[in-house]
């Protein structure tokens, strides 16, 4: 059973219990790393912006030291999932971990890049990692990392990010988190985990029901809806203080949308006063602005990452469809026309795509569409697939699916490839949202 | 006599061991599973953890109290049956009108009574939209009762969407049962 990384709390009771390490594992992580060597000029080994990508054959050797294999395996899994790397099977390697890098040992097995590393220490771990260019026969970078034993996965993800950055020129997402909803003793609560499903932790927040959270763009807080005491309210959890604040609650239905780019405003939908409406709430001074007013359903507002547009769901035409308007509520236009049920819009970080859920033959499937076109692309086809959201680099999508029975969380590339379950089998999990950093 | 004594002793021992064995099996499981309740995790007095660990448990948000709506719901449905809706719709069907009319009559007779109308959906569809649909169903039912002469402020609505289904089979019968409004009478919960 994988309960992930736990933080040990030495309290009066001396009792061990799982606590949410969450994204602050990353922020507070005691990882010291510095470049020992940097190539004079940055060379891009894979242009991942090109439409036809040739996978880069890479060899990731088992690092020496007790945790060496685990670290190398995590790096391999991270890089492989992106679809930009072809990780060569270790059985084919000629050169041993202890031997110095010799490009001839690698060119014969087709490797173009090689990762070698050493790990020393038991509790406090120091890893020294080198990335080599086989063609040029030189070291691309060499770096030293230090951390505590409990943060080994984070250490490996940090190394994977560095390798990814050197080879593609872009930031990797291997250190990111996922906030989601899972069932705990019959009640739904908020959870957090690493993007690869490791380190599942409860955040200790429960209403009778909790809906999927939304991150602020700086990753310091989430906003979500919860039913408490017969009322649906909107709540904010600030990770810097680990405190929860009620932003809004009333009769009727109140469902949180996402944050504005600066993190000071949220949009939400409410039926507090008979009419449905989309609202903007400024958190600093609680200024509430009504954006729309409707006799029909209007929910799930999603502000674009550049703050200009809002995608939302309305059944004004008789069926739920996705519409787009300006932040001020003007220039509304319908985005989806195919099918009788399109909901749950979410933007890509570059504002160029909207991911949403459409119904096909009675099942929910994930689609992607450009905000200026009406040609959606279907990405899933097995059972029900819901709650999609983009990774911060826009290259992956996380979602929930019941394809293997109970609802679990999956990730895939933004083109629908490599769909992979990441939550453990004992957890009924829904509503994932990828952290922005 | 001695045999009976031994038998009793044996039985007692069996129970004692059974008890021990059971405890020995369950305890580690409970510790291992991420089942610790928030109450246990909540106290702010916890001293911080070891140096390199992130400090988060200390200020873990307090658990939210569960509220009385559930208590009321236990007593419901004895007086009034549920009304049902078509798939993806929130219009009141003809077969729902007699129930709504009898609820209106009851509320007119029982002037102190208030009522919560709970809207629900079947589990097809996405969570947020189903919540909106459930809300619309509850409001449609409320509007019908209001039109029969009951003042609006005696009626409250809440949606649970696809949460709390009455059944979980993937059949039209079951879907239909779940697409409903339930009527909870009482002193209105809060």
mmCIF file with all atom_site columns, N, CA, C and O in Angstrom, chain A residues 48-89:
data_model
loop_
_atom_site.group_PDB
_atom_site.id
_atom_site.type_symbol
_atom_site.label_atom_id
_atom_site.label_alt_id
_atom_site.label_comp_id
_atom_site.label_asym_id
_atom_site.label_entity_id
_atom_site.label_seq_id
_atom_site.pdbx_PDB_ins_code
_atom_site.Cartn_x
_atom_site.Cartn_y
_atom_site.Cartn_z
_atom_site.occupancy
_atom_site.B_iso_or_equiv
_atom_site.pdbx_formal_charge
_atom_site.auth_seq_id
_atom_site.auth_comp_id
_atom_site.auth_asym_id
_atom_site.auth_atom_id
_atom_site.pdbx_PDB_model_num
ATOM 1   N N  . UNK A 1 48 ? 10.621 20.593 -28.532 1.00 0.00 ? 48 UNK A N  1
ATOM 2   C CA . UNK A 1 48 ? 9.303  20.025 -28.241 1.00 0.00 ? 48 UNK A CA 1
ATOM 3   C C  . UNK A 1 48 ? 8.174  20.900 -28.757 1.00 0.00 ? 48 UNK A C  1
ATOM 4   O O  . UNK A 1 48 ? 7.015  20.562 -28.633 1.00 0.00 ? 48 UNK A O  1
ATOM 5   N N  . UNK A 1 49 ? 8.548  22.044 -29.349 1.00 0.00 ? 49 UNK A N  1
ATOM 6   C CA . UNK A 1 49 ? 7.502  22.873 -29.936 1.00 0.00 ? 49 UNK A CA 1
ATOM 7   C C  . UNK A 1 49 ? 7.233  22.451 -31.377 1.00 0.00 ? 49 UNK A C  1
ATOM 8   O O  . UNK A 1 49 ? 6.244  22.858 -31.972 1.00 0.00 ? 49 UNK A O  1
ATOM 9   N N  . UNK A 1 50 ? 8.109  21.614 -31.913 1.00 0.00 ? 50 UNK A N  1
ATOM 10  C CA . UNK A 1 50 ? 7.918  21.182 -33.300 1.00 0.00 ? 50 UNK A CA 1
ATOM 11  C C  . UNK A 1 50 ? 6.810  20.128 -33.366 1.00 0.00 ? 50 UNK A C  1
ATOM 12  O O  . UNK A 1 50 ? 6.656  19.327 -32.451 1.00 0.00 ? 50 UNK A O  1
ATOM 13  N N  . UNK A 1 51 ? 6.023  20.134 -34.440 1.00 0.00 ? 51 UNK A N  1
ATOM 14  C CA . UNK A 1 51 ? 4.885  19.210 -34.512 1.00 0.00 ? 51 UNK A CA 1
ATOM 15  C C  . UNK A 1 51 ? 5.308  17.744 -34.586 1.00 0.00 ? 51 UNK A C  1
ATOM 16  O O  . UNK A 1 51 ? 4.648  16.883 -34.031 1.00 0.00 ? 51 UNK A O  1
ATOM 17  N N  . UNK A 1 52 ? 6.399  17.442 -35.274 1.00 0.00 ? 52 UNK A N  1
ATOM 18  C CA . UNK A 1 52 ? 6.847  16.058 -35.356 1.00 0.00 ? 52 UNK A CA 1
ATOM 19  C C  . UNK A 1 52 ? 8.089  15.903 -34.493 1.00 0.00 ? 52 UNK A C  1
ATOM 20  O O  . UNK A 1 52 ? 9.163  16.381 -34.838 1.00 0.00 ? 52 UNK A O  1
ATOM 21  N N  . UNK A 1 53 ? 7.923  15.261 -33.358 1.00 0.00 ? 53 UNK A N  1
ATOM 22  C CA . UNK A 1 53 ? 9.043  15.155 -32.434 1.00 0.00 ? 53 UNK A CA 1
ATOM 23  C C  . UNK A 1 53 ? 9.661  13.772 -32.539 1.00 0.00 ? 53 UNK A C  1
ATOM 24  O O  . UNK A 1 53 ? 8.969  12.767 -32.492 1.00 0.00 ? 53 UNK A O  1
ATOM 25  N N  . UNK A 1 54 ? 10.963 13.756 -32.682 1.00 0.00 ? 54 UNK A N  1
ATOM 26  C CA . UNK A 1 54 ? 11.676 12.493 -32.624 1.00 0.00 ? 54 UNK A CA 1
ATOM 27  C C  . UNK A 1 54 ? 12.103 12.329 -31.177 1.00 0.00 ? 54 UNK A C  1
ATOM 28  O O  . UNK A 1 54 ? 12.724 13.215 -30.593 1.00 0.00 ? 54 UNK A O  1
ATOM 29  N N  . UNK A 1 55 ? 11.746 11.184 -30.595 1.00 0.00 ? 55 UNK A N  1
ATOM 30  C CA . UNK A 1 55 ? 12.105 10.957 -29.195 1.00 0.00 ? 55 UNK A CA 1
ATOM 31  C C  . UNK A 1 55 ? 13.616 10.889 -29.038 1.00 0.00 ? 55 UNK A C  1
ATOM 32  O O  . UNK A 1 55 ? 14.309 10.312 -29.878 1.00 0.00 ? 55 UNK A O  1
ATOM 33  N N  . UNK A 1 56 ? 14.111 11.478 -27.964 1.00 0.00 ? 56 UNK A N  1
ATOM 34  C CA . UNK A 1 56 ? 15.553 11.452 -27.717 1.00 0.00 ? 56 UNK A CA 1
ATOM 35  C C  . UNK A 1 56 ? 15.909 10.173 -26.958 1.00 0.00 ? 56 UNK A C  1
ATOM 36  O O  . UNK A 1 56 ? 15.437 9.957  -25.844 1.00 0.00 ? 56 UNK A O  1
ATOM 37  N N  . UNK A 1 57 ? 16.771 9.322  -27.542 1.00 0.00 ? 57 UNK A N  1
ATOM 38  C CA . UNK A 1 57 ? 17.180 8.109  -26.815 1.00 0.00 ? 57 UNK A CA 1
ATOM 39  C C  . UNK A 1 57 ? 18.121 8.488  -25.675 1.00 0.00 ? 57 UNK A C  1
ATOM 40  O O  . UNK A 1 57 ? 19.169 9.095  -25.916 1.00 0.00 ? 57 UNK A O  1
ATOM 41  N N  . UNK A 1 58 ? 17.719 8.164  -24.470 1.00 0.00 ? 58 UNK A N  1
ATOM 42  C CA . UNK A 1 58 ? 18.504 8.564  -23.296 1.00 0.00 ? 58 UNK A CA 1
ATOM 43  C C  . UNK A 1 58 ? 18.776 7.338  -22.422 1.00 0.00 ? 58 UNK A C  1
ATOM 44  O O  . UNK A 1 58 ? 17.927 6.448  -22.319 1.00 0.00 ? 58 UNK A O  1
ATOM 45  N N  . UNK A 1 59 ? 19.962 7.285  -21.854 1.00 0.00 ? 59 UNK A N  1
ATOM 46  C CA . UNK A 1 59 ? 20.298 6.206  -20.921 1.00 0.00 ? 59 UNK A CA 1
ATOM 47  C C  . UNK A 1 59 ? 20.381 6.808  -19.529 1.00 0.00 ? 59 UNK A C  1
ATOM 48  O O  . UNK A 1 59 ? 21.090 7.800  -19.324 1.00 0.00 ? 59 UNK A O  1
ATOM 49  N N  . UNK A 1 60 ? 19.612 6.255  -18.600 1.00 0.00 ? 60 UNK A N  1
ATOM 50  C CA . UNK A 1 60 ? 19.649 6.754  -17.221 1.00 0.00 ? 60 UNK A CA 1
ATOM 51  C C  . UNK A 1 60 ? 20.185 5.626  -16.354 1.00 0.00 ? 60 UNK A C  1
ATOM 52  O O  . UNK A 1 60 ? 19.491 4.679  -16.035 1.00 0.00 ? 60 UNK A O  1
ATOM 53  N N  . UNK A 1 61 ? 21.438 5.757  -16.048 1.00 0.00 ? 61 UNK A N  1
ATOM 54  C CA . UNK A 1 61 ? 22.093 4.672  -15.332 1.00 0.00 ? 61 UNK A CA 1
ATOM 55  C C  . UNK A 1 61 ? 21.685 4.654  -13.868 1.00 0.00 ? 61 UNK A C  1
ATOM 56  O O  . UNK A 1 61 ? 21.430 5.697  -13.278 1.00 0.00 ? 61 UNK A O  1
ATOM 57  N N  . UNK A 1 62 ? 21.614 3.431  -13.300 1.00 0.00 ? 62 UNK A N  1
ATOM 58  C CA . UNK A 1 62 ? 21.335 3.301  -11.873 1.00 0.00 ? 62 UNK A CA 1
ATOM 59  C C  . UNK A 1 62 ? 22.425 4.053  -11.116 1.00 0.00 ? 62 UNK A C  1
ATOM 60  O O  . UNK A 1 62 ? 23.615 3.814  -11.345 1.00 0.00 ? 62 UNK A O  1
ATOM 61  N N  . UNK A 1 63 ? 22.033 4.973  -10.236 1.00 0.00 ? 63 UNK A N  1
ATOM 62  C CA . UNK A 1 63 ? 23.041 5.715  -9.478  1.00 0.00 ? 63 UNK A CA 1
ATOM 63  C C  . UNK A 1 63 ? 23.661 4.781  -8.447  1.00 0.00 ? 63 UNK A C  1
ATOM 64  O O  . UNK A 1 63 ? 23.001 3.866  -7.970  1.00 0.00 ? 63 UNK A O  1
ATOM 65  N N  . UNK A 1 64 ? 24.887 5.053  -8.089  1.00 0.00 ? 64 UNK A N  1
ATOM 66  C CA . UNK A 1 64 ? 25.488 4.261  -7.019  1.00 0.00 ? 64 UNK A CA 1
ATOM 67  C C  . UNK A 1 64 ? 24.908 4.723  -5.689  1.00 0.00 ? 64 UNK A C  1
ATOM 68  O O  . UNK A 1 64 ? 24.360 5.817  -5.585  1.00 0.00 ? 64 UNK A O  1
ATOM 69  N N  . UNK A 1 65 ? 25.020 3.884  -4.654  1.00 0.00 ? 65 UNK A N  1
ATOM 70  C CA . UNK A 1 65 ? 24.496 4.245  -3.345  1.00 0.00 ? 65 UNK A CA 1
ATOM 71  C C  . UNK A 1 65 ? 23.166 3.581  -3.084  1.00 0.00 ? 65 UNK A C  1
ATOM 72  O O  . UNK A 1 65 ? 22.488 3.107  -4.003  1.00 0.00 ? 65 UNK A O  1
ATOM 73  N N  . UNK A 1 66 ? 22.749 3.568  -1.795  1.00 0.00 ? 66 UNK A N  1
ATOM 74  C CA . UNK A 1 66 ? 21.574 2.779  -1.395  1.00 0.00 ? 66 UNK A CA 1
ATOM 75  C C  . UNK A 1 66 ? 20.285 3.244  -2.058  1.00 0.00 ? 66 UNK A C  1
ATOM 76  O O  . UNK A 1 66 ? 19.450 2.434  -2.418  1.00 0.00 ? 66 UNK A O  1
ATOM 77  N N  . UNK A 1 67 ? 20.096 4.536  -2.206  1.00 0.00 ? 67 UNK A N  1
ATOM 78  C CA . UNK A 1 67 ? 18.861 5.018  -2.808  1.00 0.00 ? 67 UNK A CA 1
ATOM 79  C C  . UNK A 1 67 ? 19.035 5.277  -4.303  1.00 0.00 ? 67 UNK A C  1
ATOM 80  O O  . UNK A 1 67 ? 18.155 5.829  -4.951  1.00 0.00 ? 67 UNK A O  1
ATOM 81  N N  . UNK A 1 68 ? 20.172 4.895  -4.824  1.00 0.00 ? 68 UNK A N  1
ATOM 82  C CA . UNK A 1 68 ? 20.512 5.231  -6.201  1.00 0.00 ? 68 UNK A CA 1
ATOM 83  C C  . UNK A 1 68 ? 19.531 4.718  -7.236  1.00 0.00 ? 68 UNK A C  1
ATOM 84  O O  . UNK A 1 68 ? 19.164 5.424  -8.172  1.00 0.00 ? 68 UNK A O  1
ATOM 85  N N  . UNK A 1 69 ? 19.095 3.456  -7.049  1.00 0.00 ? 69 UNK A N  1
ATOM 86  C CA . UNK A 1 69 ? 18.187 2.876  -8.043  1.00 0.00 ? 69 UNK A CA 1
ATOM 87  C C  . UNK A 1 69 ? 16.840 3.600  -8.015  1.00 0.00 ? 69 UNK A C  1
ATOM 88  O O  . UNK A 1 69 ? 16.280 3.950  -9.054  1.00 0.00 ? 69 UNK A O  1
ATOM 89  N N  . UNK A 1 70 ? 16.329 3.832  -6.786  1.00 0.00 ? 70 UNK A N  1
ATOM 90  C CA . UNK A 1 70 ? 15.022 4.499  -6.666  1.00 0.00 ? 70 UNK A CA 1
ATOM 91  C C  . UNK A 1 70 ? 15.048 5.877  -7.339  1.00 0.00 ? 70 UNK A C  1
ATOM 92  O O  . UNK A 1 70 ? 14.137 6.234  -8.100  1.00 0.00 ? 70 UNK A O  1
ATOM 93  N N  . UNK A 1 71 ? 16.106 6.628  -7.079  1.00 0.00 ? 71 UNK A N  1
ATOM 94  C CA . UNK A 1 71 ? 16.205 7.975  -7.663  1.00 0.00 ? 71 UNK A CA 1
ATOM 95  C C  . UNK A 1 71 ? 16.261 7.902  -9.184  1.00 0.00 ? 71 UNK A C  1
ATOM 96  O O  . UNK A 1 71 ? 15.534 8.601  -9.892  1.00 0.00 ? 71 UNK A O  1
ATOM 97  N N  . UNK A 1 72 ? 17.099 6.996  -9.702  1.00 0.00 ? 72 UNK A N  1
ATOM 98  C CA . UNK A 1 72 ? 17.231 6.876  -11.155 1.00 0.00 ? 72 UNK A CA 1
ATOM 99  C C  . UNK A 1 72 ? 15.907 6.426  -11.788 1.00 0.00 ? 72 UNK A C  1
ATOM 100 O O  . UNK A 1 72 ? 15.534 6.882  -12.879 1.00 0.00 ? 72 UNK A O  1
ATOM 101 N N  . UNK A 1 73 ? 15.193 5.535  -11.091 1.00 0.00 ? 73 UNK A N  1
ATOM 102 C CA . UNK A 1 73 ? 13.910 5.051  -11.626 1.00 0.00 ? 73 UNK A CA 1
ATOM 103 C C  . UNK A 1 73 ? 12.869 6.175  -11.706 1.00 0.00 ? 73 UNK A C  1
ATOM 104 O O  . UNK A 1 73 ? 12.099 6.263  -12.659 1.00 0.00 ? 73 UNK A O  1
ATOM 105 N N  . UNK A 1 74 ? 12.829 7.016  -10.677 1.00 0.00 ? 74 UNK A N  1
ATOM 106 C CA . UNK A 1 74 ? 11.863 8.125  -10.684 1.00 0.00 ? 74 UNK A CA 1
ATOM 107 C C  . UNK A 1 74 ? 12.180 9.094  -11.835 1.00 0.00 ? 74 UNK A C  1
ATOM 108 O O  . UNK A 1 74 ? 11.294 9.534  -12.565 1.00 0.00 ? 74 UNK A O  1
ATOM 109 N N  . UNK A 1 75 ? 13.475 9.378  -12.008 1.00 0.00 ? 75 UNK A N  1
ATOM 110 C CA . UNK A 1 75 ? 13.882 10.267 -13.103 1.00 0.00 ? 75 UNK A CA 1
ATOM 111 C C  . UNK A 1 75 ? 13.459 9.668  -14.446 1.00 0.00 ? 75 UNK A C  1
ATOM 112 O O  . UNK A 1 75 ? 12.893 10.346 -15.308 1.00 0.00 ? 75 UNK A O  1
ATOM 113 N N  . UNK A 1 76 ? 13.708 8.351  -14.598 1.00 0.00 ? 76 UNK A N  1
ATOM 114 C CA . UNK A 1 76 ? 13.341 7.664  -15.848 1.00 0.00 ? 76 UNK A CA 1
ATOM 115 C C  . UNK A 1 76 ? 11.823 7.754  -16.085 1.00 0.00 ? 76 UNK A C  1
ATOM 116 O O  . UNK A 1 76 ? 11.364 8.107  -17.176 1.00 0.00 ? 76 UNK A O  1
ATOM 117 N N  . UNK A 1 77 ? 11.024 7.458  -15.040 1.00 0.00 ? 77 UNK A N  1
ATOM 118 C CA . UNK A 1 77 ? 9.559  7.487  -15.198 1.00 0.00 ? 77 UNK A CA 1
ATOM 119 C C  . UNK A 1 77 ? 9.065  8.890  -15.555 1.00 0.00 ? 77 UNK A C  1
ATOM 120 O O  . UNK A 1 77 ? 8.176  9.065  -16.388 1.00 0.00 ? 77 UNK A O  1
ATOM 121 N N  . UNK A 1 78 ? 9.648  9.905  -14.900 1.00 0.00 ? 78 UNK A N  1
ATOM 122 C CA . UNK A 1 78 ? 9.269  11.294 -15.180 1.00 0.00 ? 78 UNK A CA 1
ATOM 123 C C  . UNK A 1 78 ? 9.505  11.617 -16.661 1.00 0.00 ? 78 UNK A C  1
ATOM 124 O O  . UNK A 1 78 ? 8.620  12.096 -17.360 1.00 0.00 ? 78 UNK A O  1
ATOM 125 N N  . UNK A 1 79 ? 10.746 11.350 -17.110 1.00 0.00 ? 79 UNK A N  1
ATOM 126 C CA . UNK A 1 79 ? 11.108 11.736 -18.470 1.00 0.00 ? 79 UNK A CA 1
ATOM 127 C C  . UNK A 1 79 ? 10.304 10.931 -19.496 1.00 0.00 ? 79 UNK A C  1
ATOM 128 O O  . UNK A 1 79 ? 9.843  11.470 -20.498 1.00 0.00 ? 79 UNK A O  1
ATOM 129 N N  . UNK A 1 80 ? 10.119 9.650  -19.216 1.00 0.00 ? 80 UNK A N  1
ATOM 130 C CA . UNK A 1 80 ? 9.432  8.789  -20.167 1.00 0.00 ? 80 UNK A CA 1
ATOM 131 C C  . UNK A 1 80 ? 7.979  9.226  -20.370 1.00 0.00 ? 80 UNK A C  1
ATOM 132 O O  . UNK A 1 80 ? 7.474  9.202  -21.484 1.00 0.00 ? 80 UNK A O  1
ATOM 133 N N  . UNK A 1 81 ? 7.320  9.650  -19.278 1.00 0.00 ? 81 UNK A N  1
ATOM 134 C CA . UNK A 1 81 ? 5.906  10.011 -19.402 1.00 0.00 ? 81 UNK A CA 1
ATOM 135 C C  . UNK A 1 81 ? 5.686  11.196 -20.348 1.00 0.00 ? 81 UNK A C  1
ATOM 136 O O  . UNK A 1 81 ? 4.645  11.300 -20.995 1.00 0.00 ? 81 UNK A O  1
ATOM 137 N N  . UNK A 1 82 ? 6.684  12.060 -20.464 1.00 0.00 ? 82 UNK A N  1
ATOM 138 C CA . UNK A 1 82 ? 6.502  13.242 -21.311 1.00 0.00 ? 82 UNK A CA 1
ATOM 139 C C  . UNK A 1 82 ? 6.325  12.868 -22.775 1.00 0.00 ? 82 UNK A C  1
ATOM 140 O O  . UNK A 1 82 ? 5.769  13.627 -23.560 1.00 0.00 ? 82 UNK A O  1
ATOM 141 N N  . UNK A 1 83 ? 6.840  11.674 -23.155 1.00 0.00 ? 83 UNK A N  1
ATOM 142 C CA . UNK A 1 83 ? 6.724  11.263 -24.548 1.00 0.00 ? 83 UNK A CA 1
ATOM 143 C C  . UNK A 1 83 ? 7.852  11.819 -25.415 1.00 0.00 ? 83 UNK A C  1
ATOM 144 O O  . UNK A 1 83 ? 7.885  11.580 -26.612 1.00 0.00 ? 83 UNK A O  1
ATOM 145 N N  . UNK A 1 84 ? 8.781  12.560 -24.807 1.00 0.00 ? 84 UNK A N  1
ATOM 146 C CA . UNK A 1 84 ? 9.872  13.152 -25.579 1.00 0.00 ? 84 UNK A CA 1
ATOM 147 C C  . UNK A 1 84 ? 11.150 12.336 -25.479 1.00 0.00 ? 84 UNK A C  1
ATOM 148 O O  . UNK A 1 84 ? 12.147 12.654 -26.104 1.00 0.00 ? 84 UNK A O  1
ATOM 149 N N  . UNK A 1 85 ? 11.122 11.312 -24.639 1.00 0.00 ? 85 UNK A N  1
ATOM 150 C CA . UNK A 1 85 ? 12.339 10.539 -24.408 1.00 0.00 ? 85 UNK A CA 1
ATOM 151 C C  . UNK A 1 85 ? 12.087 9.056  -24.660 1.00 0.00 ? 85 UNK A C  1
ATOM 152 O O  . UNK A 1 85 ? 10.998 8.549  -24.396 1.00 0.00 ? 85 UNK A O  1
ATOM 153 N N  . UNK A 1 86 ? 13.115 8.413  -25.165 1.00 0.00 ? 86 UNK A N  1
ATOM 154 C CA . UNK A 1 86 ? 13.084 6.970  -25.279 1.00 0.00 ? 86 UNK A CA 1
ATOM 155 C C  . UNK A 1 86 ? 14.134 6.467  -24.300 1.00 0.00 ? 86 UNK A C  1
ATOM 156 O O  . UNK A 1 86 ? 15.335 6.640  -24.535 1.00 0.00 ? 86 UNK A O  1
ATOM 157 N N  . UNK A 1 87 ? 13.690 5.902  -23.182 1.00 0.00 ? 87 UNK A N  1
ATOM 158 C CA . UNK A 1 87 ? 14.650 5.474  -22.164 1.00 0.00 ? 87 UNK A CA 1
ATOM 159 C C  . UNK A 1 87 ? 15.166 4.079  -22.511 1.00 0.00 ? 87 UNK A C  1
ATOM 160 O O  . UNK A 1 87 ? 14.405 3.127  -22.572 1.00 0.00 ? 87 UNK A O  1
ATOM 161 N N  . UNK A 1 88 ? 16.441 3.981  -22.744 1.00 0.00 ? 88 UNK A N  1
ATOM 162 C CA . UNK A 1 88 ? 17.033 2.710  -23.172 1.00 0.00 ? 88 UNK A CA 1
ATOM 163 C C  . UNK A 1 88 ? 17.149 1.767  -21.973 1.00 0.00 ? 88 UNK A C  1
ATOM 164 O O  . UNK A 1 88 ? 17.590 2.161  -20.884 1.00 0.00 ? 88 UNK A O  1
ATOM 165 N N  . UNK A 1 89 ? 16.749 0.530  -22.214 1.00 0.00 ? 89 UNK A N  1
ATOM 166 C CA . UNK A 1 89 ? 16.746 -0.499 -21.174 1.00 0.00 ? 89 UNK A CA 1
ATOM 167 C C  . UNK A 1 89 ? 18.147 -0.667 -20.581 1.00 0.00 ? 89 UNK A C  1
ATOM 168 O O  . UNK A 1 89 ? 19.131 -0.784 -21.309 1.00 0.00 ? 89 UNK A O  1
#
